[in-house]
Amino acid sequence: MTFTLHETRYRGKALLQKLAGARITVCGAGSLGANLVEQLARCGATGLTVIDRDRLEEQNLATQPYGRSELGGYKATLLSALVYRALGLQVTAVPKELTPDTAGRLLRGSQLVVDCLDNRAGRLCVQEACRQYQIPLLHGGLNGDYAEVVWDAAYTVPSGAGEDVCDYPLARNLVTLTVSTLAESILTWLDNEDQQSWSLTLRDFAIRPWLA
């Protein structure tokens, strides 16, 4: 893949080969998940799967890499088409809901799962399935000015009290910072199995090691 020339020169051929061969499943094709899939694909990932049942709405356009002409389409399918048009790479799209009945079947066989969901029920399903099948799991989450990138061993699913996945403050720049941090955490893990977790705050423009 000639488009990864600069990335390969920066990271080395061995790491980019690991990325290319990794079976990575991203749960959620919203602000974090969609941008992360595109980010990893542009770095050279070829074994990507994205799972998301939602359809694209106009309010998604500011923070997600879709276009107005795609409104109403399934995000997972749209994202797969976007990556193929841009890079010629196939992302496996699964426009289905993650539930206790489906999570194990949908996630088994993954080398790594990344939780980019925006609701407690979905996060719990993913966590329980990954723990059952011993699949490494990385969580990404956003809340106002704050974001976190946390490996599952140290992660507690939030309570979800007052949860409204359609009405919350969200800055595009925090999304961008968090996606980059997720991608770096994944690449570090692929390189040496080091699971680095981080917290981010936008107003003071800080990325810090995450403390439980």
PDB file of C-alpha atoms in Angstrom:
ATOM      1  CA  MET A   1       0.000   0.000   0.000  1.00  0.00           C
ATOM      2  CA  THR A   2       1.903   2.992  -1.248  1.00  0.00           C
ATOM      3  CA  PHE A   3      -0.344   5.449   0.619  1.00  0.00           C
ATOM      4  CA  THR A   4       1.214   4.255   3.911  1.00  0.00           C
ATOM      5  CA  LEU A   5       4.732   5.261   2.808  1.00  0.00           C
ATOM      6  CA  HIS A   6       5.155   8.065   5.350  1.00  0.00           C
ATOM      7  CA  GLU A   7       3.538   6.086   8.166  1.00  0.00           C
ATOM      8  CA  THR A   8       5.839   3.147   7.457  1.00  0.00           C
ATOM      9  CA  ARG A   9       8.916   5.345   7.509  1.00  0.00           C
ATOM     10  CA  TYR A  10       7.849   6.783  10.846  1.00  0.00           C
ATOM     11  CA  ARG A  11       6.775   3.576  12.618  1.00  0.00           C
ATOM     12  CA  GLY A  12       8.773   0.906  10.805  1.00  0.00           C
ATOM     13  CA  LYS A  13       7.693  -1.905   8.515  1.00  0.00           C
ATOM     14  CA  ALA A  14       7.308  -4.490  11.286  1.00  0.00           C
ATOM     15  CA  LEU A  15       4.669  -2.512  13.188  1.00  0.00           C
ATOM     16  CA  LEU A  16       2.751  -1.620  10.034  1.00  0.00           C
ATOM     17  CA  GLN A  17       2.670  -5.312   9.103  1.00  0.00           C
ATOM     18  CA  LYS A  18       1.186  -6.096  12.518  1.00  0.00           C
ATOM     19  CA  LEU A  19      -1.447  -3.401  11.996  1.00  0.00           C
ATOM     20  CA  ALA A  20      -2.267  -4.626   8.509  1.00  0.00           C
ATOM     21  CA  GLY A  21      -2.848  -8.170   9.769  1.00  0.00           C
ATOM     22  CA  ALA A  22      -4.715  -7.339  12.976  1.00  0.00           C
ATOM     23  CA  ARG A  23      -8.388  -8.328  13.270  1.00  0.00           C
ATOM     24  CA  ILE A  24      -9.792  -5.230  14.961  1.00  0.00           C
ATOM     25  CA  THR A  25     -13.511  -4.805  15.660  1.00  0.00           C
ATOM     26  CA  VAL A  26     -14.799  -1.304  16.421  1.00  0.00           C
ATOM     27  CA  CYS A  27     -18.147  -1.159  18.206  1.00  0.00           C
ATOM     28  CA  GLY A  28     -19.911   2.038  17.215  1.00  0.00           C
ATOM     29  CA  ALA A  29     -19.693   4.080  14.019  1.00  0.00           C
ATOM     30  CA  GLY A  30     -20.396   7.452  15.585  1.00  0.00           C
ATOM     31  CA  SER A  31     -18.048  10.284  16.525  1.00  0.00           C
ATOM     32  CA  LEU A  32     -15.285   8.087  17.942  1.00  0.00           C
ATOM     33  CA  GLY A  33     -15.850   4.838  16.083  1.00  0.00           C
ATOM     34  CA  ALA A  34     -16.245   6.191  12.565  1.00  0.00           C
ATOM     35  CA  ASN A  35     -13.247   8.483  12.794  1.00  0.00           C
ATOM     36  CA  LEU A  36     -11.170   5.738  14.415  1.00  0.00           C
ATOM     37  CA  VAL A  37     -11.938   3.256  11.628  1.00  0.00           C
ATOM     38  CA  GLU A  38     -10.916   5.822   9.024  1.00  0.00           C
ATOM     39  CA  GLN A  39      -7.789   6.699  11.016  1.00  0.00           C
ATOM     40  CA  LEU A  40      -6.670   3.078  11.356  1.00  0.00           C
ATOM     41  CA  ALA A  41      -7.414   2.346   7.708  1.00  0.00           C
ATOM     42  CA  ARG A  42      -5.316   5.317   6.582  1.00  0.00           C
ATOM     43  CA  CYS A  43      -2.498   3.970   8.770  1.00  0.00           C
ATOM     44  CA  GLY A  44      -2.745   0.647   6.931  1.00  0.00           C
ATOM     45  CA  ALA A  45      -5.200  -1.558   8.859  1.00  0.00           C
ATOM     46  CA  THR A  46      -6.851  -4.078   6.534  1.00  0.00           C
ATOM     47  CA  GLY A  47      -8.696  -6.351   9.001  1.00  0.00           C
ATOM     48  CA  LEU A  48     -11.284  -3.899  10.308  1.00  0.00           C
ATOM     49  CA  THR A  49     -14.884  -4.661  11.271  1.00  0.00           C
ATOM     50  CA  VAL A  50     -17.393  -2.030  12.414  1.00  0.00           C
ATOM     51  CA  ILE A  51     -20.637  -2.824  14.255  1.00  0.00           C
ATOM     52  CA  ASP A  52     -23.407  -0.236  14.556  1.00  0.00           C
ATOM     53  CA  ARG A  53     -27.187  -0.471  14.170  1.00  0.00           C
ATOM     54  CA  ASP A  54     -27.828   3.290  13.862  1.00  0.00           C
ATOM     55  CA  ARG A  55     -28.739   5.334  10.819  1.00  0.00           C
ATOM     56  CA  LEU A  56     -27.129   8.668   9.952  1.00  0.00           C
ATOM     57  CA  GLU A  57     -28.882  11.827  11.187  1.00  0.00           C
ATOM     58  CA  GLU A  58     -28.150  15.448  10.339  1.00  0.00           C
ATOM     59  CA  GLN A  59     -26.884  16.192  13.855  1.00  0.00           C
ATOM     60  CA  ASN A  60     -24.094  13.653  13.274  1.00  0.00           C
ATOM     61  CA  LEU A  61     -22.466  15.537  10.403  1.00  0.00           C
ATOM     62  CA  ALA A  62     -20.328  17.919  12.487  1.00  0.00           C
ATOM     63  CA  THR A  63     -18.321  15.185  14.217  1.00  0.00           C
ATOM     64  CA  GLN A  64     -18.630  12.162  11.902  1.00  0.00           C
ATOM     65  CA  PRO A  65     -17.082  11.678   8.430  1.00  0.00           C
ATOM     66  CA  TYR A  66     -20.326  11.296   6.483  1.00  0.00           C
ATOM     67  CA  GLY A  67     -22.123  13.543   4.004  1.00  0.00           C
ATOM     68  CA  ARG A  68     -25.609  15.025   3.713  1.00  0.00           C
ATOM     69  CA  SER A  69     -26.438  12.828   0.735  1.00  0.00           C
ATOM     70  CA  GLU A  70     -26.055   9.778   3.014  1.00  0.00           C
ATOM     71  CA  LEU A  71     -28.666  10.789   5.607  1.00  0.00           C
ATOM     72  CA  GLY A  72     -30.814   7.838   6.618  1.00  0.00           C
ATOM     73  CA  GLY A  73     -28.283   5.178   5.685  1.00  0.00           C
ATOM     74  CA  TYR A  74     -26.804   2.685   8.109  1.00  0.00           C
ATOM     75  CA  LYS A  75     -23.602   4.166   9.519  1.00  0.00           C
ATOM     76  CA  ALA A  76     -21.661   0.900   9.401  1.00  0.00           C
ATOM     77  CA  THR A  77     -22.447   0.412   5.716  1.00  0.00           C
ATOM     78  CA  LEU A  78     -21.715   4.047   4.876  1.00  0.00           C
ATOM     79  CA  LEU A  79     -18.375   3.879   6.673  1.00  0.00           C
ATOM     80  CA  SER A  80     -17.343   0.746   4.810  1.00  0.00           C
ATOM     81  CA  ALA A  81     -18.157   2.448   1.507  1.00  0.00           C
ATOM     82  CA  LEU A  82     -16.292   5.612   2.534  1.00  0.00           C
ATOM     83  CA  VAL A  83     -13.084   3.705   3.288  1.00  0.00           C
ATOM     84  CA  TYR A  84     -13.350   1.672   0.096  1.00  0.00           C
ATOM     85  CA  ARG A  85     -13.826   4.805  -2.044  1.00  0.00           C
ATOM     86  CA  ALA A  86     -10.912   6.558  -0.388  1.00  0.00           C
ATOM     87  CA  LEU A  87      -8.395   3.733  -0.075  1.00  0.00           C
ATOM     88  CA  GLY A  88      -9.665   0.644  -1.852  1.00  0.00           C
ATOM     89  CA  LEU A  89      -9.753  -1.261   1.464  1.00  0.00           C
ATOM     90  CA  GLN A  90     -12.658  -3.410   2.598  1.00  0.00           C
ATOM     91  CA  VAL A  91     -14.091  -2.762   6.058  1.00  0.00           C
ATOM     92  CA  THR A  92     -16.566  -5.409   7.183  1.00  0.00           C
ATOM     93  CA  ALA A  93     -19.821  -3.636   8.033  1.00  0.00           C
ATOM     94  CA  VAL A  94     -22.240  -5.156  10.541  1.00  0.00           C
ATOM     95  CA  PRO A  95     -25.384  -2.972  10.815  1.00  0.00           C
ATOM     96  CA  LYS A  96     -26.730  -4.877  13.806  1.00  0.00           C
ATOM     97  CA  GLU A  97     -27.386  -4.227  17.490  1.00  0.00           C
ATOM     98  CA  LEU A  98     -25.031  -5.559  20.140  1.00  0.00           C
ATOM     99  CA  THR A  99     -27.121  -7.411  22.729  1.00  0.00           C
ATOM    100  CA  PRO A 100     -26.388 -10.191  25.257  1.00  0.00           C
ATOM    101  CA  ASP A 101     -27.615 -12.631  22.598  1.00  0.00           C
ATOM    102  CA  THR A 102     -25.544 -11.271  19.696  1.00  0.00           C
ATOM    103  CA  ALA A 103     -22.357  -9.852  21.237  1.00  0.00           C
ATOM    104  CA  GLY A 104     -20.470 -13.118  21.629  1.00  0.00           C
ATOM    105  CA  ARG A 105     -21.185 -14.237  18.083  1.00  0.00           C
ATOM    106  CA  LEU A 106     -20.317 -10.852  16.581  1.00  0.00           C
ATOM    107  CA  LEU A 107     -17.085 -10.353  18.531  1.00  0.00           C
ATOM    108  CA  ARG A 108     -15.559 -13.829  18.578  1.00  0.00           C
ATOM    109  CA  GLY A 109     -12.524 -14.101  16.341  1.00  0.00           C
ATOM    110  CA  SER A 110     -11.432 -10.510  16.972  1.00  0.00           C
ATOM    111  CA  GLN A 111      -7.827  -9.919  17.985  1.00  0.00           C
ATOM    112  CA  LEU A 112      -8.863  -6.615  19.580  1.00  0.00           C
ATOM    113  CA  VAL A 113     -12.214  -4.964  20.273  1.00  0.00           C
ATOM    114  CA  VAL A 114     -12.605  -1.202  20.669  1.00  0.00           C
ATOM    115  CA  ASP A 115     -15.706   0.033  22.490  1.00  0.00           C
ATOM    116  CA  CYS A 116     -16.804   3.395  21.073  1.00  0.00           C
ATOM    117  CA  LEU A 117     -20.448   3.076  22.083  1.00  0.00           C
ATOM    118  CA  ASP A 118     -22.489   5.833  23.711  1.00  0.00           C
ATOM    119  CA  ASN A 119     -24.759   3.797  25.991  1.00  0.00           C
ATOM    120  CA  ARG A 120     -24.373   1.667  29.102  1.00  0.00           C
ATOM    121  CA  ALA A 121     -26.236  -1.395  27.835  1.00  0.00           C
ATOM    122  CA  GLY A 122     -24.055  -1.726  24.765  1.00  0.00           C
ATOM    123  CA  ARG A 123     -20.837  -1.240  26.714  1.00  0.00           C
ATOM    124  CA  LEU A 124     -21.836  -3.918  29.204  1.00  0.00           C
ATOM    125  CA  CYS A 125     -22.611  -6.408  26.408  1.00  0.00           C
ATOM    126  CA  VAL A 126     -19.241  -5.798  24.801  1.00  0.00           C
ATOM    127  CA  GLN A 127     -17.366  -5.999  28.099  1.00  0.00           C
ATOM    128  CA  GLU A 128     -19.035  -9.246  29.168  1.00  0.00           C
ATOM    129  CA  ALA A 129     -18.444 -10.908  25.785  1.00  0.00           C
ATOM    130  CA  CYS A 130     -14.794  -9.857  25.621  1.00  0.00           C
ATOM    131  CA  ARG A 131     -14.141 -11.051  29.160  1.00  0.00           C
ATOM    132  CA  GLN A 132     -15.852 -14.360  28.443  1.00  0.00           C
ATOM    133  CA  TYR A 133     -13.805 -14.978  25.284  1.00  0.00           C
ATOM    134  CA  GLN A 134     -10.631 -13.311  26.631  1.00  0.00           C
ATOM    135  CA  ILE A 135     -10.468 -10.710  23.871  1.00  0.00           C
ATOM    136  CA  PRO A 136      -8.424  -7.562  24.626  1.00  0.00           C
ATOM    137  CA  LEU A 137     -10.808  -4.610  24.931  1.00  0.00           C
ATOM    138  CA  LEU A 138     -10.135  -0.869  24.773  1.00  0.00           C
ATOM    139  CA  HIS A 139     -12.805   1.654  25.769  1.00  0.00           C
ATOM    140  CA  GLY A 140     -13.171   5.198  24.467  1.00  0.00           C
ATOM    141  CA  GLY A 141     -15.642   7.665  25.952  1.00  0.00           C
ATOM    142  CA  LEU A 142     -16.590  11.346  25.874  1.00  0.00           C
ATOM    143  CA  ASN A 143     -18.379  13.507  28.430  1.00  0.00           C
ATOM    144  CA  GLY A 144     -18.459  17.275  28.001  1.00  0.00           C
ATOM    145  CA  ASP A 145     -14.887  18.561  28.291  1.00  0.00           C
ATOM    146  CA  TYR A 146     -13.541  15.155  29.316  1.00  0.00           C
ATOM    147  CA  ALA A 147     -12.569  11.993  27.444  1.00  0.00           C
ATOM    148  CA  GLU A 148     -10.902   8.734  28.376  1.00  0.00           C
ATOM    149  CA  VAL A 149      -9.135   5.892  26.622  1.00  0.00           C
ATOM    150  CA  VAL A 150      -9.013   2.954  29.040  1.00  0.00           C
ATOM    151  CA  TRP A 151      -8.124  -0.723  28.725  1.00  0.00           C
ATOM    152  CA  ASP A 152     -10.737  -3.045  30.160  1.00  0.00           C
ATOM    153  CA  ALA A 153      -8.778  -4.391  33.143  1.00  0.00           C
ATOM    154  CA  ALA A 154      -9.087  -0.963  34.777  1.00  0.00           C
ATOM    155  CA  TYR A 155     -12.493   0.028  33.378  1.00  0.00           C
ATOM    156  CA  THR A 156     -15.880   0.306  35.051  1.00  0.00           C
ATOM    157  CA  VAL A 157     -18.909   0.867  32.831  1.00  0.00           C
ATOM    158  CA  PRO A 158     -20.553   4.198  33.828  1.00  0.00           C
ATOM    159  CA  SER A 159     -23.912   4.097  35.573  1.00  0.00           C
ATOM    160  CA  GLY A 160     -25.794   5.671  32.664  1.00  0.00           C
ATOM    161  CA  ALA A 161     -27.887   7.801  35.025  1.00  0.00           C
ATOM    162  CA  GLY A 162     -29.683  10.508  33.066  1.00  0.00           C
ATOM    163  CA  GLU A 163     -28.334   9.060  29.846  1.00  0.00           C
ATOM    164  CA  ASP A 164     -29.598  10.664  26.639  1.00  0.00           C
ATOM    165  CA  VAL A 165     -27.526   9.625  23.670  1.00  0.00           C
ATOM    166  CA  CYS A 166     -29.108  12.280  21.444  1.00  0.00           C
ATOM    167  CA  ASP A 167     -28.606  15.395  23.553  1.00  0.00           C
ATOM    168  CA  TYR A 168     -25.174  16.116  25.026  1.00  0.00           C
ATOM    169  CA  PRO A 169     -22.369  18.692  24.625  1.00  0.00           C
ATOM    170  CA  LEU A 170     -19.636  17.591  22.224  1.00  0.00           C
ATOM    171  CA  ALA A 171     -16.703  19.471  20.679  1.00  0.00           C
ATOM    172  CA  ARG A 172     -15.208  18.196  17.430  1.00  0.00           C
ATOM    173  CA  ASN A 173     -11.680  18.984  18.630  1.00  0.00           C
ATOM    174  CA  LEU A 174     -12.113  16.681  21.640  1.00  0.00           C
ATOM    175  CA  VAL A 175     -13.293  13.942  19.280  1.00  0.00           C
ATOM    176  CA  THR A 176     -10.186  14.418  17.143  1.00  0.00           C
ATOM    177  CA  LEU A 177      -7.842  14.286  20.132  1.00  0.00           C
ATOM    178  CA  THR A 178      -9.529  11.188  21.524  1.00  0.00           C
ATOM    179  CA  VAL A 179      -9.469   9.331  18.209  1.00  0.00           C
ATOM    180  CA  SER A 180      -5.747  10.022  17.851  1.00  0.00           C
ATOM    181  CA  THR A 181      -5.167   8.789  21.406  1.00  0.00           C
ATOM    182  CA  LEU A 182      -7.165   5.630  20.744  1.00  0.00           C
ATOM    183  CA  ALA A 183      -5.146   4.957  17.596  1.00  0.00           C
ATOM    184  CA  GLU A 184      -1.821   5.493  19.394  1.00  0.00           C
ATOM    185  CA  SER A 185      -2.883   3.203  22.241  1.00  0.00           C
ATOM    186  CA  ILE A 186      -3.760   0.498  19.708  1.00  0.00           C
ATOM    187  CA  LEU A 187      -0.461   0.863  17.858  1.00  0.00           C
ATOM    188  CA  THR A 188       1.506   0.773  21.116  1.00  0.00           C
ATOM    189  CA  TRP A 189      -0.293  -2.420  22.130  1.00  0.00           C
ATOM    190  CA  LEU A 190       0.372  -4.019  18.752  1.00  0.00           C
ATOM    191  CA  ASP A 191       4.014  -3.035  19.009  1.00  0.00           C
ATOM    192  CA  ASN A 192       4.809  -4.337  22.492  1.00  0.00           C
ATOM    193  CA  GLU A 193       1.540  -5.393  24.219  1.00  0.00           C
ATOM    194  CA  ASP A 194       1.759  -2.388  26.547  1.00  0.00           C
ATOM    195  CA  GLN A 195      -1.772  -1.300  27.514  1.00  0.00           C
ATOM    196  CA  GLN A 196      -1.601   2.460  28.046  1.00  0.00           C
ATOM    197  CA  SER A 197      -4.704   4.277  29.305  1.00  0.00           C
ATOM    198  CA  TRP A 198      -5.273   8.036  29.141  1.00  0.00           C
ATOM    199  CA  SER A 199      -7.593  10.833  30.211  1.00  0.00           C
ATOM    200  CA  LEU A 200      -8.066  13.984  28.134  1.00  0.00           C
ATOM    201  CA  THR A 201      -9.457  17.435  28.897  1.00  0.00           C
ATOM    202  CA  LEU A 202     -10.021  19.969  26.147  1.00  0.00           C
ATOM    203  CA  ARG A 203     -10.042  23.305  27.982  1.00  0.00           C
ATOM    204  CA  ASP A 204      -6.501  22.873  29.291  1.00  0.00           C
ATOM    205  CA  PHE A 205      -5.500  20.826  26.244  1.00  0.00           C
ATOM    206  CA  ALA A 206      -4.117  18.001  28.372  1.00  0.00           C
ATOM    207  CA  ILE A 207      -3.557  14.287  27.851  1.00  0.00           C
ATOM    208  CA  ARG A 208      -2.574  12.505  31.053  1.00  0.00           C
ATOM    209  CA  PRO A 209      -1.980   8.902  32.121  1.00  0.00           C
ATOM    210  CA  TRP A 210      -5.326   7.581  33.338  1.00  0.00           C
ATOM    211  CA  LEU A 211      -5.677   6.956  37.062  1.00  0.00           C
ATOM    212  CA  ALA A 212      -8.456   4.723  38.394  1.00  0.00           C
TER     213      ALA A 212
END
